[in-house]
Coordinates of C-alpha atoms and ligand atoms in Angstrom, one line a residue:
M823 CA -5.1 -0.5 -8.9
C824 CA -4.5 1.9 -11.7
G825 CA -3.5 5.5 -11.4
I826 CA -5.7 8.3 -12.8
V827 CA -4.9 12.0 -13.2
G828 CA -6.9 14.8 -14.7
Y829 CA -6.4 18.5 -15.3
I830 CA -8.5 21.5 -16.4
G831 CA -7.4 25.1 -16.2
K832 CA -5.1 27.7 -17.6
R833 CA -1.8 25.8 -18.1
Q834 CA -0.9 23.1 -20.7
A835 CA -2.4 19.9 -19.4
Y836 CA 0.1 17.4 -20.8
P837 CA 3.1 18.2 -18.6
V838 CA 0.8 18.1 -15.5
L839 CA -0.6 14.8 -16.5
I840 CA 2.7 13.1 -17.3
K841 CA 4.2 14.3 -14.0
G842 CA 1.1 13.1 -12.2
L843 CA 1.3 9.7 -13.9
K844 CA 4.9 9.2 -12.9
R845 CA 3.9 9.9 -9.3
L846 CA 1.1 7.3 -9.6
E847 CA 3.1 4.7 -11.5
Y848 CA 3.5 2.7 -8.3
R849 CA -0.2 1.8 -8.7
G850 CA 0.4 -0.1 -12.0
Y851 CA 2.6 0.2 -15.0
D852 CA 1.4 -2.2 -17.7
S853 CA 0.4 0.6 -20.0
A854 CA -0.2 4.3 -20.0
G855 CA -2.3 6.8 -21.9
V856 CA -3.5 10.3 -22.1
A857 CA -6.5 12.1 -23.7
L858 CA -6.4 15.8 -24.5
I859 CA -8.7 18.2 -26.2
T860 CA -6.2 20.0 -28.2
E861 CA -6.6 23.4 -29.7
S862 CA -6.0 22.4 -33.3
S863 CA -7.0 18.8 -33.6
G864 CA -9.8 18.2 -31.1
L865 CA -9.9 15.1 -28.9
Q866 CA -6.5 13.3 -29.2
V867 CA -5.8 10.0 -27.4
Y868 CA -2.3 8.6 -27.1
K869 CA -1.7 5.3 -25.4
T870 CA 0.8 2.5 -25.4
K871 CA 1.9 -0.7 -23.6
G872 CA 4.7 -0.1 -21.1
K873 CA 5.5 2.7 -18.7
V874 CA 4.9 6.4 -18.6
A875 CA 8.4 6.9 -20.1
D876 CA 7.2 4.8 -23.1
L877 CA 4.2 7.0 -23.4
E878 CA 6.4 10.1 -23.5
K879 CA 8.4 8.5 -26.3
Y880 CA 5.2 7.6 -28.1
T881 CA 3.9 11.2 -28.0
D882 CA 7.2 12.7 -29.1
G883 CA 6.4 15.1 -32.0
K884 CA 2.7 14.7 -31.7
D885 CA 0.2 17.4 -30.8
V886 CA -0.1 17.4 -27.0
T887 CA -1.5 20.9 -26.6
G888 CA -4.6 21.8 -24.7
T889 CA -5.6 22.9 -21.3
I890 CA -7.9 19.9 -20.4
G891 CA -6.9 16.2 -20.3
I892 CA -7.1 12.9 -18.4
A893 CA -4.4 10.3 -18.1
H894 CA -4.0 6.7 -16.8
T895 CA -1.4 4.2 -15.8
R896 CA -2.7 0.7 -15.8
W897 CA -2.5 -2.5 -13.8
A898 CA -4.3 -5.0 -16.0
T899 CA -7.4 -6.8 -14.7
H900 CA -9.5 -7.5 -17.8
G901 CA -7.7 -7.9 -21.0
E902 CA -3.9 -8.3 -21.6
P903 CA -1.7 -5.3 -21.1
N904 CA -1.4 -4.0 -24.7
S905 CA -2.1 -0.7 -26.3
T906 CA -5.6 -1.5 -27.3
N907 CA -6.6 -2.3 -23.8
A908 CA -4.7 0.7 -22.4
H909 CA -6.8 3.7 -21.2
P910 CA -8.2 6.2 -22.1
H911 CA -11.0 4.3 -23.9
I912 CA -13.1 6.1 -26.5
S913 CA -16.8 5.5 -27.2
A914 CA -17.7 4.2 -30.6
S915 CA -18.9 7.6 -31.8
G916 CA -15.5 9.0 -30.9
Q917 CA -17.3 11.6 -28.7
L918 CA -16.2 10.6 -25.1
A919 CA -12.9 9.5 -23.5
I920 CA -12.8 7.8 -20.2
I921 CA -10.1 6.6 -17.7
H922 CA -11.0 4.2 -14.9
N923 CA -9.5 2.5 -11.9
G924 CA -11.5 -0.5 -10.5
I925 CA -13.5 -3.4 -11.9
I926 CA -17.0 -3.3 -13.4
E927 CA -18.3 -6.7 -12.3
N928 CA -21.4 -6.9 -14.5
Y929 CA -19.5 -5.7 -17.6
A930 CA -20.2 -8.9 -19.6
V931 CA -24.0 -8.5 -19.3
L932 CA -23.8 -4.8 -20.2
K933 CA -21.5 -5.5 -23.1
D934 CA -23.9 -8.2 -24.5
Q935 CA -26.8 -5.8 -24.2
L936 CA -24.9 -3.0 -26.0
M937 CA -23.6 -5.3 -28.7
E938 CA -27.2 -6.5 -29.4
K939 CA -28.0 -2.8 -30.0
G940 CA -25.2 -2.7 -32.5
V941 CA -22.5 -1.0 -30.4
E942 CA -19.0 -2.1 -31.6
F943 CA -16.2 -2.8 -29.1
R944 CA -12.5 -2.5 -29.7
S945 CA -10.9 -3.7 -26.5
D946 CA -11.4 -6.6 -24.0
T947 CA -11.7 -4.3 -21.0
D948 CA -14.6 -3.7 -18.6
T949 CA -13.8 0.0 -18.9
E950 CA -14.8 0.3 -22.5
V951 CA -18.2 -1.0 -21.5
L952 CA -18.6 2.1 -19.2
V953 CA -17.8 4.6 -21.9
Q954 CA -20.0 2.9 -24.5
L955 CA -22.9 2.7 -22.1
I956 CA -22.6 6.4 -21.1
D957 CA -22.4 7.4 -24.8
Y958 CA -25.3 5.1 -25.7
I959 CA -27.5 6.7 -23.0
R960 CA -26.4 10.2 -24.0
T961 CA -27.4 9.8 -27.6
K962 CA -30.5 7.6 -27.2
K963 CA -32.0 9.7 -24.5
N964 CA -30.6 13.0 -25.8
V965 CA -29.3 14.0 -22.3
D966 CA -26.2 15.9 -21.2
L967 CA -23.1 14.1 -20.1
L968 CA -23.7 14.4 -16.3
T969 CA -27.2 12.8 -16.7
S970 CA -25.9 10.0 -18.8
V971 CA -23.1 9.3 -16.4
R972 CA -25.6 9.2 -13.5
M973 CA -27.9 6.9 -15.4
A974 CA -25.1 4.6 -16.4
L975 CA -23.6 4.4 -12.9
R976 CA -27.0 3.3 -11.6
M977 CA -26.7 0.2 -13.9
V978 CA -23.1 -0.6 -13.0
I979 CA -22.0 -3.0 -10.3
G980 CA -18.4 -2.8 -9.2
A981 CA -15.7 -0.4 -8.2
Y982 CA -14.6 2.7 -10.0
A983 CA -12.8 5.9 -9.9
L984 CA -13.3 7.5 -13.3
A985 CA -12.9 10.6 -15.2
I986 CA -14.6 11.4 -18.5
I987 CA -14.4 14.2 -21.1
D988 CA -16.5 15.1 -24.1
K989 CA -14.8 16.1 -27.3
D990 CA -17.2 19.0 -27.8
N991 CA -16.9 20.4 -24.3
P992 CA -13.3 21.4 -23.5
D993 CA -14.6 23.1 -20.4
Q994 CA -15.7 20.2 -18.3
I995 CA -14.5 17.0 -16.7
I996 CA -16.9 14.6 -14.9
A997 CA -15.4 12.3 -12.3
A998 CA -17.0 9.7 -10.0
R999 CA -16.0 7.3 -7.3
Q1000 CA -17.2 4.0 -5.9
S1001 CA -14.7 1.9 -3.8
S1002 CA -11.6 3.2 -5.6
P1003 CA -9.9 6.4 -4.3
L1004 CA -10.2 9.8 -6.0
V1005 CA -9.1 13.2 -4.9
V1006 CA -10.0 16.6 -6.5
G1007 CA -7.4 19.4 -6.1
I1008 CA -8.8 22.9 -6.1
G1009 CA -6.3 25.5 -7.4
D1010 CA -6.7 29.1 -8.5
G1011 CA -8.8 28.9 -11.7
E1012 CA -7.7 25.3 -12.2
F1013 CA -8.7 21.8 -11.0
F1014 CA -6.8 18.6 -10.7
L1015 CA -7.7 15.0 -10.2
G1016 CA -5.7 12.2 -8.8
S1017 CA -5.9 8.7 -7.4
D1018 CA -4.1 10.2 -4.5
A1019 CA -2.8 13.7 -3.7
S1020 CA 0.7 13.1 -5.0
P1021 CA 0.0 14.5 -8.6
I1022 CA -1.7 17.5 -7.0
V1023 CA 0.6 18.5 -4.2
E1024 CA 2.9 20.9 -6.1
Y1025 CA 0.0 23.0 -7.5
T1026 CA -2.4 23.3 -4.5
D1027 CA -2.9 22.2 -1.0
K1028 CA -6.7 22.3 -1.2
V1029 CA -8.3 19.0 -1.8
V1030 CA -11.6 17.1 -1.6
Y1031 CA -11.6 13.4 -1.1
L1032 CA -14.6 11.9 -2.9
D1033 CA -16.8 9.5 -1.0
D1034 CA -18.5 6.4 -2.5
Q1035 CA -21.2 7.3 -5.0
D1036 CA -20.0 10.9 -5.4
I1037 CA -19.9 12.5 -8.8
A1038 CA -17.8 15.6 -9.3
V1039 CA -18.7 18.1 -12.0
I1040 CA -15.6 20.2 -12.7
N1041 CA -16.2 23.2 -14.9
R1042 CA -13.4 25.4 -16.2
N1043 CA -15.0 28.8 -15.4
S1044 CA -16.3 28.0 -12.0
D1045 CA -14.7 28.8 -8.7
H1046 CA -15.8 25.5 -7.1
V1047 CA -16.5 21.9 -7.9
E1048 CA -20.1 20.6 -7.7
F1049 CA -20.8 17.2 -6.1
V1050 CA -23.9 15.2 -6.7
N1051 CA -24.9 11.6 -6.3
V1052 CA -26.4 9.3 -8.9
N1053 CA -29.8 10.7 -8.0
N1054 CA -28.6 14.2 -8.7
E1055 CA -28.8 15.2 -5.0
K1056 CA -26.3 17.8 -4.1
I1057 CA -23.5 16.8 -1.7
D1058 CA -21.5 19.2 0.4
H1059 CA -17.8 18.5 0.9
E1060 CA -15.4 20.1 3.2
I1061 CA -12.2 21.3 1.5
K1062 CA -9.2 19.7 3.3
K1063 CA -5.6 20.9 3.4
I1064 CA -3.0 18.4 2.4
N1065 CA 0.1 18.0 4.4
L1066 CA 2.5 16.5 2.0
N1067 CA 5.7 18.1 0.6
L1068 CA 7.4 17.4 -2.7
S1069 CA 10.6 16.0 -1.2
Q1070 CA 8.6 13.3 0.4
I1071 CA 7.6 11.9 -3.0
E1072 CA 10.9 12.3 -4.8
K1073 CA 13.9 10.0 -4.7
G1074 CA 16.2 12.5 -2.9
G1075 CA 19.5 11.3 -4.5
Y1076 CA 18.8 7.5 -4.0
P1077 CA 18.8 5.3 -7.0
H1078 CA 15.5 3.7 -6.0
F1079 CA 12.5 4.7 -3.8
M1080 CA 12.9 1.4 -2.0
L1081 CA 16.5 2.2 -0.8
K1082 CA 15.4 5.7 0.1
E1083 CA 12.5 4.3 2.1
I1084 CA 14.7 1.8 3.9
F1085 CA 17.1 4.5 4.9
E1086 CA 14.3 6.8 6.0
Q1087 CA 13.1 4.4 8.7
P1088 CA 14.8 6.1 11.6
Q1089 CA 13.3 9.4 10.7
C1090 CA 9.9 7.8 10.0
L1091 CA 9.8 6.1 13.4
M1092 CA 10.6 9.4 15.1
D1093 CA 7.7 11.0 13.2
C1094 CA 5.5 8.0 14.1
M1095 CA 6.3 8.4 17.8
R1096 CA 6.4 12.2 17.9
G1097 CA 4.0 13.4 20.6
R1098 CA 3.1 9.8 21.5
V1099 CA 6.2 8.4 23.2
N1100 CA 7.5 10.6 26.0
V1101 CA 10.6 9.4 27.8
D1102 CA 10.6 12.3 30.3
L1103 CA 7.1 11.6 31.4
N1104 CA 7.6 7.9 31.0
N1105 CA 4.5 7.3 28.9
V1106 CA 2.9 6.4 25.6
V1107 CA -0.1 8.4 24.6
L1108 CA -2.4 7.5 21.6
S1109 CA -5.3 9.9 21.2
A1110 CA -7.5 7.0 20.0
V1111 CA -6.8 5.1 23.3
I1112 CA -7.8 8.2 25.3
D1113 CA -11.0 8.8 23.2
Y1114 CA -12.1 5.2 23.1
R1115 CA -10.6 3.9 26.3
K1116 CA -13.7 2.0 27.3
E1117 CA -14.0 0.1 24.0
L1118 CA -10.3 -0.8 23.9
I1119 CA -9.5 -1.8 27.4
N1120 CA -12.7 -3.8 27.8
A1121 CA -12.3 -5.7 24.5
R1122 CA -13.0 -9.4 24.8
R1123 CA -10.8 -10.1 21.9
F1124 CA -8.9 -8.4 19.1
I1125 CA -9.0 -9.6 15.5
I1126 CA -6.4 -8.2 13.2
V1127 CA -7.2 -8.1 9.5
A1128 CA -4.7 -7.3 6.9
C1129 CA -2.9 -8.5 3.7
G1130 CA 0.8 -9.1 2.8
T1131 CA 3.3 -7.2 4.7
S1132 CA 0.6 -5.6 6.9
W1133 CA -0.5 -9.1 7.9
H1134 CA 3.1 -9.8 9.0
A1135 CA 3.0 -6.7 11.1
G1136 CA -0.3 -8.1 12.5
L1137 CA 1.4 -11.3 13.6
I1138 CA 3.8 -9.2 15.7
G1139 CA 0.9 -7.2 17.0
K1140 CA -0.7 -10.4 18.3
Q1141 CA 2.3 -11.2 20.4
L1142 CA 2.6 -7.7 21.7
I1143 CA -1.1 -7.4 22.7
E1144 CA -1.3 -10.9 24.2
N1145 CA 1.9 -10.4 26.2
F1146 CA 1.2 -7.0 27.5
C1147 CA -2.5 -6.6 27.6
Q1148 CA -3.6 -10.2 28.3
I1149 CA -6.3 -10.0 25.7
P1150 CA -6.6 -12.8 23.1
V1151 CA -5.8 -11.8 19.5
E1152 CA -6.5 -13.5 16.2
V1153 CA -4.8 -12.5 13.0
E1154 CA -6.7 -13.1 9.8
Y1155 CA -6.0 -12.6 6.1
A1156 CA -8.5 -10.0 5.2
S1157 CA -9.2 -11.8 1.9
E1158 CA -10.3 -14.9 3.8
F1159 CA -12.0 -13.1 6.6
R1160 CA -14.3 -11.2 4.3
Y1161 CA -15.8 -14.4 2.9
S1162 CA -16.0 -16.2 6.2
N1163 CA -18.8 -16.3 8.7
P1164 CA -16.9 -14.9 11.7
V1165 CA -18.4 -15.1 15.2
I1166 CA -18.0 -11.5 16.3
D1167 CA -20.0 -9.0 18.2
N1168 CA -19.7 -5.6 19.9
R1169 CA -17.3 -6.9 22.5
D1170 CA -14.7 -7.5 19.8
V1171 CA -12.3 -4.9 18.4
V1172 CA -11.1 -5.4 14.9
I1173 CA -7.8 -3.8 14.0
A1174 CA -7.4 -3.2 10.2
I1175 CA -3.8 -2.6 9.1
S1176 CA -3.1 -1.2 5.7
Q1177 CA -0.4 1.1 4.3
S1178 CA -2.4 2.4 1.4
G1179 CA -5.7 2.4 3.3
E1180 CA -7.3 1.2 0.0
T1181 CA -6.8 -2.5 -0.1
A1182 CA -10.1 -3.9 -1.3
D1183 CA -10.0 -7.1 0.8
T1184 CA -9.1 -5.2 4.0
L1185 CA -11.8 -2.6 3.4
A1186 CA -14.4 -5.4 2.8
A1187 CA -13.2 -7.1 6.0
V1188 CA -13.8 -3.9 7.9
E1189 CA -17.3 -3.5 6.5
L1190 CA -18.2 -7.1 7.4
A1191 CA -16.9 -6.6 11.0
K1192 CA -18.8 -3.3 11.3
K1193 CA -22.0 -5.0 10.2
R1194 CA -21.6 -7.5 13.0
G1195 CA -21.1 -4.8 15.6
A1196 CA -17.4 -4.9 16.2
F1197 CA -15.5 -1.7 17.1
I1198 CA -13.0 -0.9 14.3
F1199 CA -9.5 0.5 14.8
G1200 CA -7.4 1.4 11.8
I1201 CA -3.6 1.5 11.5
C1202 CA -2.9 3.1 8.1
N1203 CA -0.5 5.4 6.4
A1204 CA -2.3 7.2 3.6
I1205 CA -4.2 10.0 5.2
G1206 CA -7.8 10.3 4.3
S1207 CA -7.9 7.0 2.5
S1208 CA -10.9 4.7 2.5
I1209 CA -10.0 2.4 5.5
P1210 CA -9.4 5.2 8.0
R1211 CA -12.7 6.7 6.9
A1212 CA -14.5 3.4 7.4
T1213 CA -13.2 2.8 11.0
N1214 CA -14.4 4.1 14.4
T1215 CA -11.0 5.3 15.2
G1216 CA -7.3 4.5 14.7
S1217 CA -3.7 5.7 14.6
Y1218 CA -1.9 6.8 11.5
I1219 CA 1.7 5.5 11.2
H1220 CA 2.9 8.9 9.8
V1221 CA 5.8 7.5 7.8
G1222 CA 5.2 9.6 4.7
P1223 CA 4.3 8.3 1.2
E1224 CA 5.7 4.9 0.5
I1225 CA 6.3 4.7 -3.3
G1226 CA 8.5 1.6 -3.8
V1227 CA 6.1 -1.2 -4.4
A1228 CA 7.8 -3.4 -1.8
S1229 CA 6.7 -2.2 1.6
T1230 CA 9.5 -1.3 4.0
K1231 CA 9.1 1.8 6.2
A1232 CA 5.3 1.1 6.5
F1233 CA 6.1 -2.3 8.1
T1234 CA 8.3 -0.8 10.8
G1235 CA 5.7 2.1 11.2
Q1236 CA 2.9 -0.4 11.7
V1237 CA 4.9 -2.4 14.2
T1238 CA 5.7 0.8 16.1
V1239 CA 2.1 1.8 16.3
L1240 CA 1.1 -1.8 17.4
T1241 CA 3.8 -1.5 20.1
M1242 CA 2.5 1.9 21.3
L1243 CA -1.1 0.6 21.2
S1244 CA -0.3 -2.5 23.3
L1245 CA 1.6 -0.4 25.8
A1246 CA -1.1 2.2 26.1
I1247 CA -3.8 -0.4 26.5
A1248 CA -1.7 -2.5 28.9
K1249 CA -1.1 0.6 31.1
A1250 CA -4.8 1.5 31.1
R1251 CA -5.7 -2.1 32.1
G1252 CA -3.0 -2.5 34.7
T1253 CA -1.6 -5.6 33.0
I1254 CA 2.0 -4.4 32.8
E1255 CA 4.4 -3.7 35.7
N1256 CA 5.6 -0.1 36.0
H1257 CA 9.3 -0.9 35.6
E1258 CA 8.6 -3.1 32.5
Y1259 CA 6.5 -0.3 31.0
E1260 CA 9.2 2.3 31.7
T1261 CA 11.9 0.1 30.2
L1262 CA 9.8 -0.4 27.1
V1263 CA 9.1 3.3 26.6
R1264 CA 12.8 4.0 26.9
E1265 CA 13.9 1.3 24.5
L1266 CA 11.2 2.1 22.0
N1267 CA 12.3 5.7 22.0
A1268 CA 15.9 4.5 21.4
I1269 CA 15.0 2.4 18.3
P1270 CA 15.5 5.1 15.6
E1271 CA 19.0 5.8 16.8
K1272 CA 19.8 2.1 16.8
Q1273 CA 18.3 1.8 13.3
K1274 CA 20.6 4.5 12.2
Q1275 CA 23.6 2.8 13.7
L1276 CA 22.5 -0.5 12.1
L1277 CA 22.1 1.0 8.7
D1278 CA 25.5 2.6 8.9
E1279 CA 27.2 -0.6 10.0
C1280 CA 25.5 -3.2 7.8
N1281 CA 24.7 -1.5 4.5
E1282 CA 28.0 -2.2 2.8
K1283 CA 28.4 -5.7 4.2
I1284 CA 24.9 -6.7 3.0
H1285 CA 25.8 -5.3 -0.4
E1286 CA 28.7 -7.7 -0.5
I1287 CA 26.8 -10.7 0.8
A1288 CA 24.1 -10.1 -1.7
K1289 CA 26.6 -10.5 -4.6
I1290 CA 27.5 -14.0 -3.3
F1291 CA 23.9 -15.2 -3.2
T1292 CA 22.5 -13.8 -6.5
Y1293 CA 22.9 -17.3 -8.0
A1294 CA 20.4 -18.8 -5.6
R1295 CA 17.0 -20.1 -6.9
N1296 CA 15.6 -20.7 -3.5
F1297 CA 16.0 -19.2 0.0
L1298 CA 14.7 -20.2 3.4
Y1299 CA 14.1 -17.7 6.1
L1300 CA 13.8 -18.8 9.7
G1301 CA 13.0 -17.0 13.0
R1302 CA 11.1 -17.7 16.2
G1303 CA 8.7 -15.8 18.5
Y1304 CA 8.7 -12.1 17.5
N1305 CA 11.2 -12.8 14.7
Y1306 CA 9.1 -15.5 13.0
P1307 CA 7.0 -12.7 11.2
V1308 CA 10.4 -11.1 10.4
A1309 CA 11.4 -14.3 8.6
L1310 CA 8.1 -14.2 6.6
E1311 CA 8.6 -10.6 5.8
G1312 CA 12.2 -11.2 4.6
A1313 CA 11.1 -14.0 2.3
L1314 CA 8.3 -11.9 0.9
K1315 CA 10.6 -9.0 0.2
L1316 CA 13.0 -11.3 -1.7
K1317 CA 10.4 -13.0 -3.8
E1318 CA 8.5 -9.9 -4.8
I1319 CA 11.5 -7.9 -6.1
S1320 CA 14.1 -10.5 -7.1
Y1321 CA 11.7 -13.3 -8.3
I1322 CA 13.7 -15.8 -6.3
H1323 CA 11.5 -18.3 -4.6
A1324 CA 11.7 -17.9 -0.8
E1325 CA 9.9 -19.4 2.2
G1326 CA 9.6 -18.1 5.7
Y1327 CA 9.2 -20.6 8.5
P1328 CA 9.2 -20.7 12.3
A1329 CA 12.7 -22.2 12.8
A1330 CA 11.6 -25.3 14.8
E1331 CA 9.2 -26.3 12.0
M1332 CA 12.1 -26.9 9.7
K1333 CA 12.5 -30.4 10.8
H1334 CA 8.9 -31.2 9.8
G1335 CA 9.5 -30.8 6.1
P1336 CA 11.6 -27.9 4.8
I1337 CA 14.8 -29.5 6.0
A1338 CA 14.5 -31.9 3.0
L1339 CA 15.3 -28.9 0.8
I1340 CA 18.6 -28.1 2.3
D1341 CA 21.8 -28.8 0.4
E1342 CA 25.0 -26.9 -0.5
E1343 CA 23.0 -24.7 -2.9
M1344 CA 20.5 -23.5 -0.3
P1345 CA 21.0 -20.2 1.5
V1346 CA 19.2 -20.1 4.8
V1347 CA 18.7 -16.7 6.6
V1348 CA 18.3 -17.2 10.3
V1349 CA 17.3 -14.5 12.7
A1350 CA 19.2 -15.8 15.7
T1351 CA 19.4 -13.0 18.2
K1352 CA 20.4 -13.6 21.8
N1353 CA 17.0 -14.0 23.4
A1354 CA 15.1 -16.8 25.3
L1355 CA 15.2 -19.1 22.3
Y1356 CA 18.8 -18.5 21.3
E1357 CA 20.1 -22.0 22.2
K1358 CA 17.2 -23.7 20.3
L1359 CA 18.0 -21.6 17.2
M1360 CA 21.6 -22.7 17.5
S1361 CA 20.5 -26.3 17.2
N1362 CA 18.5 -25.4 14.1
I1363 CA 21.6 -23.8 12.6
Q1364 CA 23.7 -26.9 13.4
E1365 CA 21.1 -29.0 11.6
I1366 CA 21.4 -26.8 8.5
K1367 CA 25.2 -26.9 8.6
A1368 CA 25.2 -30.7 8.9
R1369 CA 23.4 -30.8 5.6
K1370 CA 25.8 -28.3 4.0
G1371 CA 23.3 -25.4 3.8
R1372 CA 24.7 -21.9 3.8
V1373 CA 23.7 -19.8 6.7
I1374 CA 23.3 -16.0 6.8
A1375 CA 22.7 -15.2 10.4
I1376 CA 21.3 -12.1 11.9
V1377 CA 22.9 -12.0 15.4
S1378 CA 23.1 -9.8 18.4
K1379 CA 26.2 -7.6 19.0
D1380 CA 27.2 -9.7 22.0
D1381 CA 26.8 -13.0 20.1
D1382 CA 29.7 -15.4 20.5
K1383 CA 28.4 -18.7 19.1
V1384 CA 26.2 -18.3 16.1
R1385 CA 28.7 -16.2 14.2
E1386 CA 31.1 -19.1 14.5
L1387 CA 28.7 -21.4 12.8
A1388 CA 27.3 -19.1 10.1
D1389 CA 28.8 -18.5 6.7
E1390 CA 27.9 -14.8 6.9
Y1391 CA 26.5 -12.8 9.8
I1392 CA 25.1 -9.3 10.4
E1393 CA 25.1 -7.8 13.9
L1394 CA 22.1 -6.0 15.4
P1395 CA 22.3 -3.5 18.2
K1396 CA 20.9 -4.9 21.4
T1397 CA 17.3 -4.2 22.3
L1398 CA 14.4 -5.9 24.0
E1399 CA 13.2 -9.0 22.4
C1400 CA 9.8 -7.6 21.5
L1401 CA 11.4 -4.7 19.7
E1402 CA 13.9 -6.8 17.7
P1403 CA 11.6 -6.9 14.6
L1404 CA 12.2 -3.1 14.2
L1405 CA 15.9 -3.8 13.7
A1406 CA 16.1 -7.3 12.3
T1407 CA 13.8 -6.5 9.4
I1408 CA 16.2 -3.9 8.0
P1409 CA 19.1 -6.2 7.0
L1410 CA 16.5 -8.4 5.3
Q1411 CA 15.0 -5.5 3.4
L1412 CA 18.5 -4.5 2.3
M1413 CA 19.5 -8.0 1.2
A1414 CA 16.4 -8.3 -0.9
Y1415 CA 17.1 -4.9 -2.4
Y1416 CA 20.8 -5.6 -3.3
I1417 CA 20.0 -9.1 -4.7
A1418 CA 17.3 -7.6 -6.9
V1419 CA 19.6 -4.8 -8.1
A1420 CA 22.4 -7.3 -8.8
K1421 CA 20.0 -9.4 -10.9
G1422 CA 19.0 -6.2 -12.8
K1423 CA 15.4 -6.3 -11.7
D1424 CA 13.1 -3.3 -11.6
V1425 CA 13.1 -2.8 -7.8
D1426 CA 10.5 -0.1 -7.4
Q1427 CA 8.1 -1.6 -9.9
P1428 CA 8.4 -5.4 -9.8
R1429 CA 6.5 -7.3 -12.5
N1430 CA 2.8 -8.1 -11.9
L1431 CA 2.6 -6.1 -8.7
A1432 CA 1.0 -2.8 -7.8
K1433 CA 1.2 -0.7 -4.7
S1434 CA -2.4 -0.3 -4.0
V1435 CA -4.5 -3.4 -4.4
T1436 CA -8.0 -2.0 -4.9
V1437 CA -9.3 -5.1 -6.6
E1438 CA -10.0 -8.5 -5.2
Ligands
F6R717 C1 4.6 -6.3 0.1 C2 3.5 -5.4 -0.1 C3 2.1 -6.0 0.0 C4 1.2 -5.2 0.8 C5 -0.3 -5.7 0.7 C6 -1.2 -4.9 1.6 O1 5.8 -5.6 0.1 O2 3.6 -4.3 -0.2 O3 2.1 -7.3 0.4 O4 1.6 -5.2 2.1 O5 -0.7 -5.6 -0.6 O6 -1.2 -3.5 1.3 P1 -1.7 -2.4 2.3 O7 -0.8 -2.4 3.5 O8 -1.7 -1.2 1.5 O9 -3.1 -2.8 2.6

């Protein structure tokens, strides 16, 4: 879950690397470092605990010249986040520098073996073992860098995206991938490396996404990159064009990416539905459902695998698919599923949901389901990432890069795709009445406009409410039916960015335990829209008030009762019950955001978290 960047070419590498690291900082920000082969002083490595801005301060006044370099922003796995454990790591001879994203699982055995041979280690990291091993092979066997990298990677078990440079060869970078993402950008007489395309996008739109076991040999004076595998067999790669513009990955006047991404949701959902939802023709078209109609409409069962926020979207997907398609759905944590012994076969369809498309647990769940014969459908955001490449088919959510670590627009994008998927399958199976289908298509299409209206109306009010509740040490979030996952999502948002403990519950479960927590200190957020369970939710609110709890209610515009009971309320535009999560989630995202800001927390980069969880 670290970010890696590399550059070789005609310009100064340092500014390219620093800018790239800033773009990738969402992947980890415990420490940062850069290795350059400078014109005057040879291989120079600068690294420090903290963020990329700390690295910039650290390099101030130092020699950062050179047209080749590699850089890293770290999310610690092995070894505490300090400057010694920061990347790049240097081999004991001082010859090689490496950056690495992933985990070398057999690092302890390899380290023991190298130490027995007299190799001295400086850090506690698994990565240092890699560079020491490569250098050991290189000198002992007297082979070139590529050969030693190939030989070392044959001995390594684990995940890696890595880049390595040799102090005596300022004309070459070698990079490799196994289970962690890596992209090579191909410019005019220059080459770039990135964990994703964001560090590359402003220099070139030509990229190659490495596959597992690929090694890229990037030579300064070549017009192409050579790809081989660990056995030195040549690999051909198609050059892809990236479709990402700079404004999508910058803050655009907002103080934080998270706020920008919350406000982008109406546009994102329009992008997500473009060409798929057509009100004039009254239909929803997903190309995957056309291409794989048989597999999808005849599914015996759907199993949704995902983590975190994507798992919450999956809980909404279950209700949508079961209600409209009449097909049973199970929702599994990918991390549990991957180590279970699931009874699945080729009549099952597994839906993998992942914003990053790189989550290690979700990817492993996909591989397991594939082995057992299931048909795999991906719902992802990052184009060309590992999960879409491992699936049989799928639908991208098309919400643009999500940079704030707390997921916001990806959640509503995922729920939108799940809604379209369930409608398309239900129509094809004939399990939905025409008039219901038409109403749903119309209402789904109207959601972006209603989100806009909601954002306009509630933003300031939530800002004020957030100030009142910054004191709280605990929060409870309640919802029912489609809004139960919304409660879970609201609680997750609050805890991850404000570090306030929060629990999401189905409202009726409160009386089975959590009600004991309620007193005058306890804010309870209740999604209490006017739907079939409205009266029941009102009873839950009365139970809270009877115990002096403080209720923040999310209510429908035509609500007349809950607002009377609640301490604070936010009104939602009216929509169909199954589409309410696309609106009700927004005030909860904003509330978490404003509470975290009021508490002075680092909203976009909360402690201990990273955007892309490519480790177990
Ligand atoms: C929460 C959050 C995480 C992710 C989870 C899965 O705001 O961002 O819970 O949802 O790590 O990530 P993806 O969707 O990339 O697989």
